[in-house]
Short mmCIF file of C-alpha atoms in Angstrom, two decimals:
data_model
loop_
_atom_site.label_atom_id
_atom_site.label_comp_id
_atom_site.label_asym_id
_atom_site.label_seq_id
_atom_site.Cartn_x
_atom_site.Cartn_y
_atom_site.Cartn_z
CA LEU A 510 58.13 93.94 215.64
CA PRO A 511 57.59 91.58 212.82
CA ALA A 512 54.04 92.01 213.58
CA ALA A 513 54.32 95.56 212.46
CA VAL A 514 56.21 94.20 209.38
CA LEU A 515 53.27 91.93 208.62
CA LEU A 516 51.18 94.22 208.70
CA LYS A 517 52.32 96.46 206.67
CA ASP A 518 51.91 93.97 204.21
CA THR A 519 49.02 92.87 204.87
CA LYS A 520 46.04 93.96 202.39
CA LEU A 521 42.40 95.91 203.43
CA MET A 522 40.52 92.47 203.70
CA ASP A 523 42.40 90.71 206.54
CA VAL A 524 43.01 93.71 208.25
CA LYS A 525 41.10 93.84 211.90
CA LEU A 526 39.08 96.88 212.19
CA GLY A 527 40.84 97.62 215.31
CA GLN A 528 44.28 98.10 212.94
CA LEU A 529 42.92 99.67 210.63
CA GLY A 530 44.27 103.27 211.84
CA SER A 531 47.93 102.17 211.79
CA TRP A 532 47.09 100.16 208.64
CA LEU A 533 46.02 103.55 207.36
CA ALA A 534 49.45 105.26 208.90
CA MET A 535 51.40 102.69 207.98
CA SER A 536 50.46 102.60 203.93
CA ASP A 537 52.66 104.21 201.59
CA PHE A 538 51.51 107.90 200.54
CA THR A 539 53.92 109.20 198.01
CA PRO A 540 53.07 109.75 194.79
CA GLY A 541 55.41 106.65 193.88
CA GLY A 542 53.06 104.97 196.31
CA ILE A 543 49.68 105.62 195.11
CA THR A 544 51.03 104.78 190.93
CA GLY A 545 51.93 101.55 192.62
CA ALA A 546 49.04 101.06 193.95
CA LEU A 547 46.44 101.97 191.54
CA ARG A 548 48.99 100.36 188.59
CA ARG A 549 48.14 97.17 190.72
CA GLY A 550 44.30 97.24 191.30
CA TYR A 551 43.91 97.91 187.87
CA ASP A 552 45.97 95.00 187.05
CA ARG A 553 43.41 92.20 189.34
CA TYR A 554 40.53 93.99 187.82
CA TYR A 555 41.95 93.59 184.05
CA ASN A 556 43.79 90.13 184.59
CA LYS A 557 39.70 89.30 186.56
CA TYR A 558 37.10 90.69 184.47
CA ILE A 559 38.86 91.83 180.96
CA ASN A 560 41.80 89.35 179.69
CA VAL A 561 39.67 86.00 179.76
CA ARG A 562 39.32 83.82 176.90
CA LYS A 563 35.61 84.74 177.15
CA GLY A 564 35.36 87.54 179.06
CA GLY A 565 31.86 88.55 179.65
CA LEU A 566 29.81 91.96 180.07
CA GLY A 567 30.07 92.38 183.37
CA GLY A 568 33.80 93.48 183.60
CA PHE A 569 32.52 96.71 181.53
CA SER A 570 29.58 97.32 182.95
CA MET A 571 31.00 96.36 186.65
CA LEU A 572 33.18 100.26 185.43
CA LEU A 573 29.31 102.01 184.45
CA ALA A 574 27.48 101.08 186.99
CA GLY A 575 30.96 102.80 189.01
CA TYR A 576 30.66 105.88 186.56
CA VAL A 577 27.42 106.44 186.58
CA VAL A 578 27.73 106.18 190.86
CA LEU A 579 30.06 108.45 190.37
CA SER A 580 28.97 110.86 187.87
CA TYR A 581 25.66 110.73 189.72
CA VAL A 582 27.79 111.13 193.02
CA TRP A 583 29.69 114.61 191.93
CA SER A 584 26.31 116.12 190.42
CA TYR A 585 24.08 115.44 193.85
CA SER A 586 24.75 119.58 194.12
CA HIS A 587 23.10 120.55 191.05
CA VAL A 588 20.08 117.39 191.09
CA LYS A 589 19.05 118.33 195.51
CA HIS A 590 17.13 121.42 193.65
CA ASP A 591 15.40 119.03 191.78
CA ARG A 592 13.74 116.71 195.81
CA ARG A 593 9.90 117.11 196.00
CA ARG A 594 10.03 117.10 199.88
CA LYS A 595 12.28 119.92 201.74
CA TYR A 596 11.85 117.63 204.54
CA HIS A 597 13.06 113.51 205.19
CA LEU B 1255 103.88 108.63 167.61
CA LEU B 1256 102.43 109.00 170.43
CA VAL B 1257 98.98 107.84 169.72
CA LEU B 1258 100.45 105.36 167.70
CA SER B 1259 102.74 103.82 170.09
CA ALA B 1260 99.99 104.17 172.71
CA PRO B 1261 97.78 100.47 172.05
CA ALA B 1262 101.44 98.76 172.76
CA ALA B 1263 101.94 100.99 175.43
CA LEU B 1264 98.47 100.36 177.18
CA ARG B 1265 98.75 96.31 176.43
CA ALA B 1266 102.44 96.69 178.11
CA LEU B 1267 100.88 97.42 181.41
CA PRO B 1268 99.73 94.41 183.61
CA PRO B 1269 95.92 93.44 184.01
CA PRO B 1270 93.75 95.28 185.56
CA VAL B 1271 92.28 93.61 188.84
CA ALA B 1272 88.24 92.92 187.50
CA VAL B 1273 89.98 90.89 184.90
CA GLY B 1274 88.14 87.42 184.91
CA VAL B 1275 85.46 88.35 188.26
CA LEU B 1276 82.01 88.36 187.24
CA HIS B 1277 80.94 91.25 189.05
CA THR B 1278 77.80 90.14 190.40
CA THR B 1279 76.87 89.33 194.22
CA ARG B 1280 73.75 87.29 193.75
CA PRO B 1281 73.91 83.75 192.15
CA LEU B 1282 72.73 83.47 188.51
CA HIS B 1283 70.10 80.59 186.55
CA THR B 1284 69.57 79.07 190.64
CA THR B 1285 65.47 79.48 189.78
CA GLN B 1286 63.20 77.39 187.04
CA GLN B 1287 61.98 81.18 186.40
CA SER B 1288 61.59 81.82 182.73
CA LEU B 1289 59.14 83.64 180.46
CA ALA B 1290 58.29 81.04 178.06
CA PRO B 1291 55.61 79.10 177.57
CA VAL B 1292 53.54 81.95 179.22
CA PRO B 1293 50.82 80.39 181.31
CA PRO B 1294 47.45 80.82 179.57
CA LEU B 1295 44.75 82.04 179.81
CA PRO B 1296 42.13 81.22 181.79
CA GLU B 1297 38.86 80.42 180.26
CA LYS B 1298 36.18 82.68 182.57
CA GLY B 1299 36.42 85.89 183.91
CA GLY B 1300 35.58 86.32 187.68
CA GLU B 1301 31.45 86.17 188.24
CA VAL B 1302 29.13 88.64 188.00
CA ARG B 1303 25.29 89.05 188.83
CA HIS B 1304 22.86 90.72 187.56
CA GLY B 1305 25.38 92.30 185.14
CA PHE B 1306 26.90 94.23 188.23
CA ILE B 1307 27.33 93.03 191.52
CA PRO B 1308 30.57 90.86 191.24
CA GLU B 1309 29.81 87.47 193.27
CA GLU B 1310 32.54 87.59 195.73
CA PHE B 1311 29.86 90.11 197.45
CA PHE B 1312 27.05 87.43 197.66
CA GLN B 1313 29.81 84.45 199.36
CA PHE B 1314 30.58 86.87 202.01
CA LEU B 1315 26.93 88.15 202.70
CA TYR B 1316 26.11 83.81 202.74
CA PRO B 1317 27.79 82.51 205.63
CA LYS B 1318 25.35 85.79 208.18
CA THR B 1319 22.93 86.08 206.49
CA GLY B 1320 22.34 83.19 203.53
CA VAL B 1321 20.49 83.39 200.37
CA THR B 1322 18.10 86.50 200.27
CA GLY B 1323 21.22 88.57 202.50
CA PRO B 1324 22.16 90.99 199.81
CA TYR B 1325 19.26 91.24 197.99
CA MET B 1326 17.44 92.65 201.26
CA LEU B 1327 20.47 94.79 201.83
CA GLY B 1328 19.54 96.19 198.41
CA THR B 1329 16.26 96.60 198.54
CA GLY B 1330 16.96 98.41 202.08
CA LEU B 1331 19.91 100.23 200.35
CA LEU B 1332 17.20 101.23 197.44
CA LEU B 1333 13.86 102.11 199.93
CA TYR B 1334 17.06 104.30 202.12
CA LEU B 1335 18.59 106.28 199.17
CA LEU B 1336 14.94 107.11 197.45
CA SER B 1337 12.82 108.08 201.34
CA LYS B 1338 15.33 110.14 202.37
CA GLU B 1339 15.90 111.69 198.37
CA ILE B 1340 20.18 110.88 198.10
CA TYR B 1341 18.72 109.78 194.45
CA VAL B 1342 16.20 112.27 193.22
CA ILE B 1343 13.69 111.29 190.94
CA ASN B 1344 13.86 113.51 187.78
CA HIS B 1345 13.60 113.20 183.96
CA GLU B 1346 16.57 112.11 184.74
CA THR B 1347 15.42 109.46 186.41
CA ALA B 1348 13.17 108.71 183.19
CA ALA B 1349 15.28 108.91 180.96
CA ALA B 1350 18.28 106.05 182.53
CA ALA B 1351 15.15 104.22 182.43
CA CYS B 1352 14.04 103.53 178.88
CA ILE B 1353 17.62 103.90 177.99
CA LEU B 1354 18.41 100.74 180.25
CA THR B 1355 15.65 99.08 179.21
CA VAL B 1356 16.54 99.46 175.30
CA ILE B 1357 20.15 97.85 176.87
CA ILE B 1358 19.00 95.52 178.89
CA TYR B 1359 16.32 94.24 175.71
CA GLY B 1360 19.23 94.57 173.55
CA ILE B 1361 21.77 92.74 175.51
CA LYS B 1362 19.57 90.12 175.54
CA LYS B 1363 18.66 89.48 172.14
CA PHE B 1364 21.78 90.06 170.54
CA GLY B 1365 23.55 88.49 173.28
CA ALA B 1366 24.60 85.44 172.53
CA ASP B 1367 25.37 86.73 168.37
CA VAL B 1368 28.14 88.95 168.91
CA ALA B 1369 29.38 86.45 171.79
CA ALA B 1370 29.95 84.39 169.24
CA PHE B 1371 31.42 86.33 167.04
CA ALA B 1372 33.92 87.26 168.70
CA ASP B 1373 34.75 84.32 170.17
CA LYS B 1374 35.27 83.17 166.31
CA LEU B 1375 37.80 86.63 165.78
CA ASN B 1376 39.43 84.95 168.66
CA GLU B 1377 39.67 81.70 167.84
CA GLU B 1378 40.80 83.20 164.94
CA LYS B 1379 43.44 84.76 165.73
CA VAL B 1380 45.01 82.01 168.04
CA ALA B 1381 44.73 79.69 165.96
CA ALA B 1382 47.01 81.63 162.68
CA ALA B 1383 49.12 82.03 165.79
CA LEU B 1384 49.49 78.65 166.39
CA ALA B 1385 49.51 77.22 162.79
CA MET B 1386 53.15 80.12 162.90
CA LYS B 1387 54.39 77.85 165.75
CA ASN B 1388 53.51 74.41 164.47
CA GLU B 1389 55.16 76.00 161.35
CA ALA B 1390 57.67 77.31 162.65
CA MET B 1391 58.33 73.73 164.46
CA GLN B 1392 58.22 71.89 161.43
CA ALA B 1393 61.06 73.59 159.40
CA LEU B 1394 62.86 73.24 162.06
CA GLN B 1395 62.37 69.96 162.63
CA THR B 1396 62.93 69.21 158.66
CA ALA B 1397 65.82 71.33 158.77
CA ILE B 1398 66.86 68.91 162.09
CA GLU B 1399 66.23 65.80 159.43
CA GLU B 1400 68.35 67.70 156.56
CA GLU B 1401 71.37 68.24 159.31
CA LYS B 1402 72.08 65.42 159.55
CA LYS B 1403 71.22 64.01 156.39
CA GLU B 1404 74.78 66.35 155.78
CA GLN B 1405 75.94 64.65 158.25
CA TRP B 1406 76.00 60.66 157.25
CA ARG B 1407 77.06 62.39 153.53
CA VAL B 1408 79.97 63.86 155.22
CA GLU B 1409 80.70 60.29 155.40
CA GLY B 1410 81.15 59.81 152.73
CA ARG B 1411 84.33 62.22 151.88
CA THR B 1412 86.44 59.54 151.59
CA TYR B 1413 85.79 58.01 148.71
CA LEU B 1414 85.39 60.90 147.22
CA PHE B 1415 89.01 61.90 147.76
CA ASP B 1416 89.98 58.48 146.74
CA ALA B 1417 88.86 58.81 143.71
CA LYS B 1418 89.93 62.67 143.61
CA ARG B 1419 93.08 61.07 144.17
CA ASN B 1420 93.13 58.67 141.89
CA ASN B 1421 92.36 61.40 138.74
CA VAL B 1422 95.57 63.55 140.37
CA ALA B 1423 97.86 60.16 139.91
CA MET B 1424 96.21 59.59 136.58
CA LEU B 1425 97.01 62.99 135.24
CA LEU B 1426 100.25 62.27 136.37
CA GLU B 1427 101.65 59.03 135.63
CA THR B 1428 99.60 61.14 132.12
CA ASN B 1429 101.49 63.54 132.36
CA TYR B 1430 104.96 61.89 132.99
CA ARG B 1431 104.52 59.42 130.15
CA GLU B 1432 103.43 61.59 127.53
CA ARG B 1433 106.85 63.84 128.34
CA LEU B 1434 108.63 60.19 128.58
CA LEU B 1435 107.63 60.11 124.76
CA MET B 1436 108.68 63.69 123.74
CA VAL B 1437 112.85 62.76 125.02
CA TYR B 1438 112.17 59.47 123.24
CA ASN B 1439 111.22 61.27 120.14
CA GLU B 1440 113.82 63.66 120.21
CA VAL B 1441 116.68 61.61 121.23
CA LYS B 1442 116.04 59.24 118.14
CA LYS B 1443 115.91 62.70 115.69
CA ARG B 1444 119.16 63.88 116.76
CA LEU B 1445 120.77 59.75 116.18
CA ASP B 1446 118.46 59.76 112.84
CA TYR B 1447 120.47 63.32 112.19
CA GLN B 1448 123.70 61.89 112.65
CA VAL B 1449 122.97 58.41 111.54
CA ALA B 1450 122.22 60.77 108.20
CA MET B 1451 124.61 63.13 107.86
CA GLN B 1452 127.25 59.83 108.06
CA ASN B 1453 126.01 58.02 105.57
CA LEU B 1454 125.55 61.36 102.98
CA LYS B 1455 129.25 61.76 103.64
CA ARG B 1456 130.15 58.46 102.88
CA GLN B 1457 128.02 58.84 99.73
CA LYS B 1458 129.40 61.89 98.73
CA GLU B 1459 132.38 60.32 99.00
CA GLN B 1460 132.05 56.98 97.25
CA ASP B 1461 130.43 59.24 94.77
CA HIS B 1462 132.89 61.34 94.38
CA MET B 1463 135.87 58.40 93.74
CA ILE B 1464 133.77 56.88 91.35
CA GLN B 1465 133.34 60.33 89.21
CA TRP B 1466 136.99 60.95 89.65
CA VAL B 1467 138.15 57.47 88.70
CA GLU B 1468 136.20 57.08 85.12
CA LYS B 1469 137.62 60.87 84.58
CA ASN B 1470 141.65 59.35 85.04
CA VAL B 1471 140.98 56.27 82.95
CA VAL B 1472 138.85 57.85 80.00
CA GLN B 1473 141.60 60.07 80.43
CA SER B 1474 144.67 57.13 79.92
CA ILE B 1475 142.96 55.88 77.64
CA THR B 1476 145.28 57.49 74.76
CA PRO B 1477 144.35 57.17 70.96
CA GLN B 1478 146.22 53.80 70.19
CA GLN B 1479 144.16 52.16 72.60
CA GLN B 1480 140.73 53.45 71.76
CA LYS B 1481 141.57 51.93 68.13
CA GLU B 1482 143.14 48.05 68.94
CA SER B 1483 140.42 47.58 71.76
CA ILE B 1484 137.89 48.91 68.97
CA ALA B 1485 139.70 46.35 66.43
CA LYS B 1486 139.70 42.85 69.54
CA CYS B 1487 135.68 44.56 69.56
CA ILE B 1488 134.32 43.74 66.49
CA LEU B 1489 136.89 40.41 66.26
CA ASP B 1490 135.00 39.41 69.05
CA LEU B 1491 131.33 39.97 68.04
CA LYS B 1492 132.68 38.21 64.87
CA ALA B 1493 133.83 34.73 66.34
CA LEU B 1494 130.38 35.08 68.41
CA SER B 1495 128.12 35.66 65.22
CA LYS B 1496 130.46 32.58 63.97
CA SER B 1497 129.37 30.22 67.15
CA ALA B 1498 125.71 31.63 66.71
CA HIS B 1499 125.03 30.34 63.29
CA ALA B 1500 126.39 27.73 63.97
CA ALA B 1501 123.62 27.47 67.04
CA VAL B 1502 121.64 28.06 64.23
#
């Protein structure tokens, strides 16, 4: 039982591969929980890369790169038709 | 009437049970936590390599694959995406290449200047805030000193009150003496009046008596007596003139 509490509170990077399923099952998927997770993620990124004295370009360009990748993923079904070969 | 007596009636009730009881189950003010002073911002943000890969990724792969591991991973991934045409090369690729070239050229050329400018703005803001803080502290410091000086001044109030007491005593004394003088003057005036009255009465009585005596004497002189007295006077005069002639 103490292990279960600890597993729920462990961070994702500390979860072992075998425990991943149970970790996902135990995590909080209520709207409040999701909002909390998003808020925490935003705070972590903001305080690490943007809310510093001499921030560099990395903080913003990482977000740009992520947006580029995401928009490519969303438009893949449309880009698929420009392929040069049909079979790969 | 009921409304007017309501407060008195309420006051007469016994006090509620919760009076004097602190409604808390957790101890207050036991930790050092406070919102100020806020810890300073970190100097530099997280490291990012090539503009979009965080340094933690390279550190994560370093123990297993060394320095070139992530680059090998990147190359392999890129070739896989290209060969399987998961990333399709089309007109957008050319556009992206041009855009990226321009962006990277711009960053390499003007990056340092823009960074210096932004840092200067930040410095000014921080300096302004610091100046405000220092001013506030200075103002409070001077206020403390002024207060101490006022407290020192208060110690001299004994002298002030002595002077005031002296003033009041002087006023009282002056007033007393003035009134004393007034009393003396008034009494003297009354006594003088009495004296004058007596003198006047005496004078009048004297004058009247003299007049009365003179009048009676004149009345009592008969014509016979008048003639005799005049003859006597003439004889006396002749005798005197003779003696005077003789003396000369």
